[in-house]
Structures are given as structure tokens and as C-alpha cells.
């Protein structure tokens, strides 16, 4: 037995033609998905579990959404504004953030969004961050330019609306704000609004002095800074 083993005895379990050198070769690595797919989509975010193990669009409702998204993002197909709004609401409710921001652009952004669409978008934005999927189950065409990650883009959309409402609400209080600033400086006070904490404290003072809510007061501070009063 020792003689047969030292002479290079090959166990019977090895298939015909199999050698020890062949058995030593490692199996070729096959990636579960193309790891560069996210970069090709243009969002620039790091690879996540959503990329390695993407959700499968197998349900009838998901496939119906996929068809609607394909049509909405096809520049050769004309889609009505009401259809785009309905699709945006459905995508927000389904948590398909990546598809939603693409349809949002096709919708024309805030100019084309209906009140119902805004409610759905803001409800999605209000979800905890860990409940916002990184990609989603829907397939999207590649983008030629780099874009923000979907969750970040959603935040920018909602923040932009909030800032616009804040600025609009502050307009009717600009005259009172200017008078307050002039009175403070006439009393020898130096007003600081350069940093975040200083601006926050100044907004609280304006809220109390002018009898306005804090959100409007923050918008007023921003408006006064743009006018170079602060």
C-alpha cells in the first residue's frame, strides 16, 4: 500500500483524466452582478447590498410600474402631465426613489408637480433613512451625466420647496425686519449672522420682536443677508 501511494496512487473517486495539478486549479470567480452598474447609472454612490443583491421585479404591480416608467422616460413617447403625476405618486408609495427622481425630471420638477404628487414625495422623504432603498427593483436607462444618489436628490427636492416657502413667507416682513435691524444698530449693537448658530439666535430674536413663527424668521434672516443688511 505504501509503495502504491508513494508512486503517485490516485484515488478511485477522481474522474478519468484528472490529475493533482488539475485539482489544484481554483474555480474562476463569477461576480453575482456587474459591480460597475451603479457607476453607469451615474449616481456616483458606493456599491451597496442593493447592487450586489438587487430586488427582483416579479409582481404584477411592479411589472406594470416598470412599463409605465419605460414609457415616461422614452423621449419618443408623449406622456401627459396627469399620467406623469399619477406615476410619481405610485413610485413614491412603492418606495422607488431612483425611478421617482427620474420621472420627477420628466415631469418638469416642481413646475409640473400636482399637490397630490407633492404630498406623496414629502411622505416618502419623511420616512426614516434606513427605509429608503438605495436603488429599487425597477430598471432605469443609463444617464449620460453624473447625478446625485436618489435619496440625496429627494432630500434636495423637498428642501428646495421648503426654502422657497420660507422665503416667500418672509417677504411681507422685510420692512419690519429692516426697521428692527436699524433700531438695533442705532442702539450701538453689532448684529452677527455669519455662522449657523449666530443666524439661529438672530432668527429667534426676530421671531419674538416681530411676532412671527421661527420658520418665517429664518427666511427673513436669509433675505436680509441677501440684501447685505446683515
PDB file of C-alpha atoms in Angstrom:
ATOM      1  CA  UNK A   1       0.000   0.000   0.000  1.00  0.00           C
ATOM      2  CA  UNK A   2       2.803   2.419   0.916  1.00  0.00           C
ATOM      3  CA  UNK A   3       4.542   1.623  -2.342  1.00  0.00           C
ATOM      4  CA  UNK A   4       1.417   2.354  -4.389  1.00  0.00           C
ATOM      5  CA  UNK A   5       0.811   5.639  -2.519  1.00  0.00           C
ATOM      6  CA  UNK A   6       4.424   6.858  -2.923  1.00  0.00           C
ATOM      7  CA  UNK A   7       4.270   6.042  -6.623  1.00  0.00           C
ATOM      8  CA  UNK A   8       1.504   8.557  -7.105  1.00  0.00           C
ATOM      9  CA  UNK A   9      -1.602   6.499  -6.387  1.00  0.00           C
ATOM     10  CA  UNK A  10      -4.755   8.408  -7.425  1.00  0.00           C
ATOM     11  CA  UNK A  11      -7.938   7.603  -5.502  1.00  0.00           C
ATOM     12  CA  UNK A  12     -10.742   5.995  -7.458  1.00  0.00           C
ATOM     13  CA  UNK A  13     -13.045   8.944  -6.769  1.00  0.00           C
ATOM     14  CA  UNK A  14     -11.044  11.177  -9.118  1.00  0.00           C
ATOM     15  CA  UNK A  15     -12.598  11.186 -12.628  1.00  0.00           C
ATOM     16  CA  UNK A  16     -10.695   9.781 -15.552  1.00  0.00           C
ATOM     17  CA  UNK A  17      -8.012  12.136 -16.795  1.00  0.00           C
ATOM     18  CA  UNK A  18      -7.963  14.094 -13.511  1.00  0.00           C
ATOM     19  CA  UNK A  19      -4.533  14.934 -12.129  1.00  0.00           C
ATOM     20  CA  UNK A  20      -3.386  16.562  -8.897  1.00  0.00           C
ATOM     21  CA  UNK A  21      -2.341  19.655 -10.859  1.00  0.00           C
ATOM     22  CA  UNK A  22      -5.823  19.989 -12.321  1.00  0.00           C
ATOM     23  CA  UNK A  23      -7.410  19.570  -8.897  1.00  0.00           C
ATOM     24  CA  UNK A  24      -5.232  22.402  -7.553  1.00  0.00           C
ATOM     25  CA  UNK A  25      -6.619  24.958 -10.025  1.00  0.00           C
ATOM     26  CA  UNK A  26      -9.089  27.341  -8.281  1.00  0.00           C
ATOM     27  CA  UNK A  27     -12.565  27.814  -9.646  1.00  0.00           C
ATOM     28  CA  UNK A  28     -12.924  31.066 -11.651  1.00  0.00           C
ATOM     29  CA  UNK A  29     -14.667  33.851  -9.696  1.00  0.00           C
ATOM     30  CA  UNK A  30     -18.035  34.860 -11.072  1.00  0.00           C
ATOM     31  CA  UNK A  31     -19.400  38.129  -9.693  1.00  0.00           C
ATOM     32  CA  UNK A  32     -23.074  37.973  -8.632  1.00  0.00           C
ATOM     33  CA  UNK A  33     -23.724  41.199 -10.538  1.00  0.00           C
ATOM     34  CA  UNK A  34     -21.813  43.756 -12.535  1.00  0.00           C
ATOM     35  CA  UNK A  35     -20.291  45.936  -9.815  1.00  0.00           C
ATOM     36  CA  UNK A  36     -19.923  48.864 -12.219  1.00  0.00           C
ATOM     37  CA  UNK A  37     -23.656  49.059 -12.907  1.00  0.00           C
ATOM     38  CA  UNK A  38     -24.153  51.759 -10.292  1.00  0.00           C
ATOM     39  CA  UNK A  39     -21.456  53.928 -11.814  1.00  0.00           C
ATOM     40  CA  UNK A  40     -23.005  53.516 -15.247  1.00  0.00           C
ATOM     41  CA  UNK A  41     -26.302  54.729 -13.795  1.00  0.00           C
ATOM     42  CA  UNK A  42     -24.426  57.889 -12.912  1.00  0.00           C
ATOM     43  CA  UNK A  43     -25.385  58.358  -9.287  1.00  0.00           C
ATOM     44  CA  UNK A  44     -21.778  58.072  -8.059  1.00  0.00           C
ATOM     45  CA  UNK A  45     -22.715  56.321  -4.797  1.00  0.00           C
ATOM     46  CA  UNK A  46     -20.594  53.471  -3.386  1.00  0.00           C
ATOM     47  CA  UNK A  47     -21.598  49.869  -4.024  1.00  0.00           C
ATOM     48  CA  UNK A  48     -24.215  48.644  -1.532  1.00  0.00           C
ATOM     49  CA  UNK A  49     -26.109  45.430  -0.887  1.00  0.00           C
ATOM     50  CA  UNK A  50     -28.805  46.731  -3.213  1.00  0.00           C
ATOM     51  CA  UNK A  51     -26.303  46.458  -6.072  1.00  0.00           C
ATOM     52  CA  UNK A  52     -24.998  43.033  -5.101  1.00  0.00           C
ATOM     53  CA  UNK A  53     -28.402  41.544  -4.482  1.00  0.00           C
ATOM     54  CA  UNK A  54     -30.976  43.739  -6.267  1.00  0.00           C
ATOM     55  CA  UNK A  55     -34.669  43.172  -5.650  1.00  0.00           C
ATOM     56  CA  UNK A  56     -36.465  41.297  -8.389  1.00  0.00           C
ATOM     57  CA  UNK A  57     -39.397  42.939 -10.138  1.00  0.00           C
ATOM     58  CA  UNK A  58     -41.646  39.885 -10.325  1.00  0.00           C
ATOM     59  CA  UNK A  59     -45.043  41.021  -9.076  1.00  0.00           C
ATOM     60  CA  UNK A  60     -47.718  42.202 -11.481  1.00  0.00           C
ATOM     61  CA  UNK A  61     -47.833  45.641  -9.863  1.00  0.00           C
ATOM     62  CA  UNK A  62     -44.059  46.028 -10.171  1.00  0.00           C
ATOM     63  CA  UNK A  63     -44.100  44.992 -13.815  1.00  0.00           C
ATOM     64  CA  UNK A  64     -46.911  47.459 -14.503  1.00  0.00           C
ATOM     65  CA  UNK A  65     -44.839  50.213 -12.893  1.00  0.00           C
ATOM     66  CA  UNK A  66     -41.856  49.153 -14.982  1.00  0.00           C
ATOM     67  CA  UNK A  67     -43.859  49.558 -18.192  1.00  0.00           C
ATOM     68  CA  UNK A  68     -45.075  52.999 -17.130  1.00  0.00           C
ATOM     69  CA  UNK A  69     -41.571  54.117 -16.206  1.00  0.00           C
ATOM     70  CA  UNK A  70     -40.194  52.857 -19.522  1.00  0.00           C
ATOM     71  CA  UNK A  71     -42.810  54.881 -21.381  1.00  0.00           C
ATOM     72  CA  UNK A  72     -42.290  58.002 -19.230  1.00  0.00           C
ATOM     73  CA  UNK A  73     -38.515  58.006 -19.799  1.00  0.00           C
ATOM     74  CA  UNK A  74     -38.764  57.247 -23.516  1.00  0.00           C
ATOM     75  CA  UNK A  75     -38.276  60.568 -25.304  1.00  0.00           C
ATOM     76  CA  UNK A  76     -40.074  59.200 -28.371  1.00  0.00           C
ATOM     77  CA  UNK A  77     -43.311  58.675 -26.417  1.00  0.00           C
ATOM     78  CA  UNK A  78     -45.500  61.581 -25.339  1.00  0.00           C
ATOM     79  CA  UNK A  79     -46.838  61.165 -21.803  1.00  0.00           C
ATOM     80  CA  UNK A  80     -49.447  63.525 -20.365  1.00  0.00           C
ATOM     81  CA  UNK A  81     -48.778  65.609 -17.265  1.00  0.00           C
ATOM     82  CA  UNK A  82     -51.579  63.879 -15.356  1.00  0.00           C
ATOM     83  CA  UNK A  83     -50.124  60.456 -16.191  1.00  0.00           C
ATOM     84  CA  UNK A  84     -46.675  61.533 -15.002  1.00  0.00           C
ATOM     85  CA  UNK A  85     -48.146  62.852 -11.755  1.00  0.00           C
ATOM     86  CA  UNK A  86     -50.033  59.603 -11.181  1.00  0.00           C
ATOM     87  CA  UNK A  87     -46.873  57.619 -11.878  1.00  0.00           C
ATOM     88  CA  UNK A  88     -44.829  59.792  -9.494  1.00  0.00           C
ATOM     89  CA  UNK A  89     -47.382  59.184  -6.722  1.00  0.00           C
ATOM     90  CA  UNK A  90     -47.296  55.431  -7.329  1.00  0.00           C
ATOM     91  CA  UNK A  91     -43.489  55.362  -7.286  1.00  0.00           C
ATOM     92  CA  UNK A  92     -43.375  57.356  -4.044  1.00  0.00           C
ATOM     93  CA  UNK A  93     -45.830  54.992  -2.388  1.00  0.00           C
ATOM     94  CA  UNK A  94     -43.815  51.987  -3.615  1.00  0.00           C
ATOM     95  CA  UNK A  95     -40.567  53.475  -2.267  1.00  0.00           C
ATOM     96  CA  UNK A  96     -38.965  53.502  -5.722  1.00  0.00           C
ATOM     97  CA  UNK A  97     -36.830  56.569  -5.044  1.00  0.00           C
ATOM     98  CA  UNK A  98     -34.454  56.141  -8.004  1.00  0.00           C
ATOM     99  CA  UNK A  99     -37.298  55.877 -10.505  1.00  0.00           C
ATOM    100  CA  UNK A 100     -39.202  58.690  -8.810  1.00  0.00           C
ATOM    101  CA  UNK A 101     -36.442  61.287  -9.235  1.00  0.00           C
ATOM    102  CA  UNK A 102     -36.072  60.342 -12.905  1.00  0.00           C
ATOM    103  CA  UNK A 103     -39.808  60.729 -13.509  1.00  0.00           C
ATOM    104  CA  UNK A 104     -39.653  63.968 -11.498  1.00  0.00           C
ATOM    105  CA  UNK A 105     -37.306  65.404 -14.123  1.00  0.00           C
ATOM    106  CA  UNK A 106     -39.611  64.242 -16.924  1.00  0.00           C
ATOM    107  CA  UNK A 107     -42.451  65.939 -15.066  1.00  0.00           C
ATOM    108  CA  UNK A 108     -40.627  69.248 -15.107  1.00  0.00           C
ATOM    109  CA  UNK A 109     -39.940  69.250 -11.380  1.00  0.00           C
ATOM    110  CA  UNK A 110     -41.939  71.496  -9.102  1.00  0.00           C
ATOM    111  CA  UNK A 111     -43.496  73.329 -12.060  1.00  0.00           C
ATOM    112  CA  UNK A 112     -45.394  70.233 -13.163  1.00  0.00           C
ATOM    113  CA  UNK A 113     -45.954  68.520  -9.810  1.00  0.00           C
ATOM    114  CA  UNK A 114     -49.533  68.450  -8.541  1.00  0.00           C
ATOM    115  CA  UNK A 115     -50.432  68.912  -4.847  1.00  0.00           C
ATOM    116  CA  UNK A 116     -51.072  65.167  -4.586  1.00  0.00           C
ATOM    117  CA  UNK A 117     -47.619  64.446  -6.018  1.00  0.00           C
ATOM    118  CA  UNK A 118     -46.001  66.802  -3.516  1.00  0.00           C
ATOM    119  CA  UNK A 119     -47.801  65.065  -0.663  1.00  0.00           C
ATOM    120  CA  UNK A 120     -46.561  61.656  -1.854  1.00  0.00           C
ATOM    121  CA  UNK A 121     -42.995  62.902  -2.381  1.00  0.00           C
ATOM    122  CA  UNK A 122     -42.814  64.540   1.034  1.00  0.00           C
ATOM    123  CA  UNK A 123     -44.298  61.441   2.681  1.00  0.00           C
ATOM    124  CA  UNK A 124     -41.504  59.373   1.128  1.00  0.00           C
ATOM    125  CA  UNK A 125     -38.924  61.917   2.262  1.00  0.00           C
ATOM    126  CA  UNK A 126     -40.307  61.741   5.802  1.00  0.00           C
ATOM    127  CA  UNK A 127     -39.534  58.013   6.056  1.00  0.00           C
ATOM    128  CA  UNK A 128     -36.509  57.022   8.164  1.00  0.00           C
ATOM    129  CA  UNK A 129     -33.361  56.881   6.063  1.00  0.00           C
ATOM    130  CA  UNK A 130     -32.897  53.143   6.565  1.00  0.00           C
ATOM    131  CA  UNK A 131     -36.306  52.578   4.950  1.00  0.00           C
ATOM    132  CA  UNK A 132     -35.302  54.379   1.753  1.00  0.00           C
ATOM    133  CA  UNK A 133     -33.954  51.740  -0.676  1.00  0.00           C
ATOM    134  CA  UNK A 134     -30.726  52.596  -2.429  1.00  0.00           C
ATOM    135  CA  UNK A 135     -31.845  51.516  -5.873  1.00  0.00           C
ATOM    136  CA  UNK A 136     -35.180  49.712  -6.027  1.00  0.00           C
ATOM    137  CA  UNK A 137     -36.484  46.932  -8.221  1.00  0.00           C
ATOM    138  CA  UNK A 138     -37.162  48.927 -11.393  1.00  0.00           C
ATOM    139  CA  UNK A 139     -34.690  49.053 -14.277  1.00  0.00           C
ATOM    140  CA  UNK A 140     -33.692  52.533 -15.407  1.00  0.00           C
ATOM    141  CA  UNK A 141     -31.848  53.688 -18.529  1.00  0.00           C
ATOM    142  CA  UNK A 142     -28.274  54.870 -18.110  1.00  0.00           C
ATOM    143  CA  UNK A 143     -27.631  58.571 -17.610  1.00  0.00           C
ATOM    144  CA  UNK A 144     -25.004  60.409 -19.630  1.00  0.00           C
ATOM    145  CA  UNK A 145     -24.167  62.779 -16.783  1.00  0.00           C
ATOM    146  CA  UNK A 146     -23.276  62.170 -13.161  1.00  0.00           C
ATOM    147  CA  UNK A 147     -26.233  62.527 -10.797  1.00  0.00           C
ATOM    148  CA  UNK A 148     -26.778  62.652  -7.051  1.00  0.00           C
ATOM    149  CA  UNK A 149     -27.754  59.429  -5.264  1.00  0.00           C
ATOM    150  CA  UNK A 150     -31.579  59.063  -5.317  1.00  0.00           C
ATOM    151  CA  UNK A 151     -32.110  59.634  -1.583  1.00  0.00           C
ATOM    152  CA  UNK A 152     -29.895  62.732  -1.660  1.00  0.00           C
ATOM    153  CA  UNK A 153     -31.745  64.078  -4.704  1.00  0.00           C
ATOM    154  CA  UNK A 154     -35.080  63.503  -2.960  1.00  0.00           C
ATOM    155  CA  UNK A 155     -33.816  65.488   0.031  1.00  0.00           C
ATOM    156  CA  UNK A 156     -32.739  68.344  -2.246  1.00  0.00           C
ATOM    157  CA  UNK A 157     -36.168  68.439  -3.901  1.00  0.00           C
ATOM    158  CA  UNK A 158     -38.023  68.678  -0.603  1.00  0.00           C
ATOM    159  CA  UNK A 159     -35.544  71.098   0.929  1.00  0.00           C
ATOM    160  CA  UNK A 160     -35.833  73.372  -2.104  1.00  0.00           C
ATOM    161  CA  UNK A 161     -39.594  73.587  -1.686  1.00  0.00           C
ATOM    162  CA  UNK A 162     -39.239  74.335   1.999  1.00  0.00           C
ATOM    163  CA  UNK A 163     -36.705  77.095   1.344  1.00  0.00           C
ATOM    164  CA  UNK A 164     -38.939  78.643  -1.340  1.00  0.00           C
ATOM    165  CA  UNK A 165     -41.947  78.674   1.000  1.00  0.00           C
ATOM    166  CA  UNK A 166     -39.808  80.157   3.776  1.00  0.00           C
ATOM    167  CA  UNK A 167     -38.520  82.923   1.505  1.00  0.00           C
ATOM    168  CA  UNK A 168     -41.985  83.743   0.169  1.00  0.00           C
ATOM    169  CA  UNK A 169     -43.425  83.950   3.679  1.00  0.00           C
ATOM    170  CA  UNK A 170     -40.661  86.305   4.771  1.00  0.00           C
ATOM    171  CA  UNK A 171     -41.304  88.892   2.041  1.00  0.00           C
ATOM    172  CA  UNK A 172     -44.158  90.629   3.837  1.00  0.00           C
ATOM    173  CA  UNK A 173     -41.983  91.105   6.927  1.00  0.00           C
ATOM    174  CA  UNK A 174     -38.931  92.585   5.197  1.00  0.00           C
ATOM    175  CA  UNK A 175     -39.852  96.199   6.012  1.00  0.00           C
ATOM    176  CA  UNK A 176     -40.326  95.386   9.702  1.00  0.00           C
ATOM    177  CA  UNK A 177     -37.093  93.425   9.681  1.00  0.00           C
ATOM    178  CA  UNK A 178     -35.172  96.353   8.193  1.00  0.00           C
ATOM    179  CA  UNK A 179     -36.620  98.696  10.822  1.00  0.00           C
ATOM    180  CA  UNK A 180     -35.667  96.300  13.614  1.00  0.00           C
ATOM    181  CA  UNK A 181     -32.099  95.977  12.346  1.00  0.00           C
ATOM    182  CA  UNK A 182     -31.794  99.786  12.049  1.00  0.00           C
ATOM    183  CA  UNK A 183     -33.068 100.251  15.614  1.00  0.00           C
ATOM    184  CA  UNK A 184     -30.606  97.681  16.970  1.00  0.00           C
ATOM    185  CA  UNK A 185     -27.667  99.348  15.247  1.00  0.00           C
ATOM    186  CA  UNK A 186     -28.812 102.814  16.369  1.00  0.00           C
ATOM    187  CA  UNK A 187     -28.612 101.489  19.908  1.00  0.00           C
ATOM    188  CA  UNK A 188     -24.970 100.588  19.287  1.00  0.00           C
ATOM    189  CA  UNK A 189     -25.456  96.877  18.797  1.00  0.00           C
ATOM    190  CA  UNK A 190     -23.430  94.828  16.309  1.00  0.00           C
ATOM    191  CA  UNK A 191     -25.508  92.087  14.689  1.00  0.00           C
ATOM    192  CA  UNK A 192     -23.793  88.856  13.672  1.00  0.00           C
ATOM    193  CA  UNK A 193     -25.320  86.420  11.199  1.00  0.00           C
ATOM    194  CA  UNK A 194     -22.257  84.807   9.695  1.00  0.00           C
ATOM    195  CA  UNK A 195     -22.468  81.309  11.163  1.00  0.00           C
ATOM    196  CA  UNK A 196     -25.242  78.824  11.688  1.00  0.00           C
ATOM    197  CA  UNK A 197     -25.536  79.393  15.433  1.00  0.00           C
ATOM    198  CA  UNK A 198     -25.467  83.200  15.041  1.00  0.00           C
ATOM    199  CA  UNK A 199     -28.187  83.056  12.388  1.00  0.00           C
ATOM    200  CA  UNK A 200     -30.309  80.791  14.554  1.00  0.00           C
ATOM    201  CA  UNK A 201     -30.061  83.152  17.534  1.00  0.00           C
ATOM    202  CA  UNK A 202     -30.892  86.139  15.351  1.00  0.00           C
ATOM    203  CA  UNK A 203     -33.922  84.337  13.915  1.00  0.00           C
ATOM    204  CA  UNK A 204     -35.189  83.690  17.439  1.00  0.00           C
ATOM    205  CA  UNK A 205     -34.850  87.378  18.265  1.00  0.00           C
ATOM    206  CA  UNK A 206     -36.747  88.373  15.133  1.00  0.00           C
ATOM    207  CA  UNK A 207     -39.470  85.851  15.922  1.00  0.00           C
ATOM    208  CA  UNK A 208     -40.017  87.407  19.318  1.00  0.00           C
ATOM    209  CA  UNK A 209     -39.678  91.032  18.185  1.00  0.00           C
ATOM    210  CA  UNK A 210     -41.946  90.774  15.125  1.00  0.00           C
ATOM    211  CA  UNK A 211     -44.366  88.121  16.391  1.00  0.00           C
ATOM    212  CA  UNK A 212     -43.695  85.665  13.554  1.00  0.00           C
ATOM    213  CA  UNK A 213     -43.000  81.938  13.571  1.00  0.00           C
ATOM    214  CA  UNK A 214     -39.446  80.616  13.591  1.00  0.00           C
ATOM    215  CA  UNK A 215     -39.568  79.280  10.023  1.00  0.00           C
ATOM    216  CA  UNK A 216     -40.517  82.712   8.661  1.00  0.00           C
ATOM    217  CA  UNK A 217     -37.899  84.346  10.896  1.00  0.00           C
ATOM    218  CA  UNK A 218     -35.207  82.102   9.409  1.00  0.00           C
ATOM    219  CA  UNK A 219     -36.327  83.059   5.926  1.00  0.00           C
ATOM    220  CA  UNK A 220     -36.204  86.712   6.940  1.00  0.00           C
ATOM    221  CA  UNK A 221     -32.603  86.370   8.132  1.00  0.00           C
ATOM    222  CA  UNK A 222     -31.676  84.855   4.779  1.00  0.00           C
ATOM    223  CA  UNK A 223     -33.468  87.658   2.905  1.00  0.00           C
ATOM    224  CA  UNK A 224     -31.743  90.372   4.953  1.00  0.00           C
ATOM    225  CA  UNK A 225     -28.369  88.743   4.325  1.00  0.00           C
ATOM    226  CA  UNK A 226     -29.025  88.748   0.575  1.00  0.00           C
ATOM    227  CA  UNK A 227     -29.826  92.427   0.805  1.00  0.00           C
ATOM    228  CA  UNK A 228     -26.480  92.817   2.633  1.00  0.00           C
ATOM    229  CA  UNK A 229     -28.230  94.351   5.619  1.00  0.00           C
ATOM    230  CA  UNK A 230     -26.741  91.710   7.916  1.00  0.00           C
TER     231      UNK A 230
END
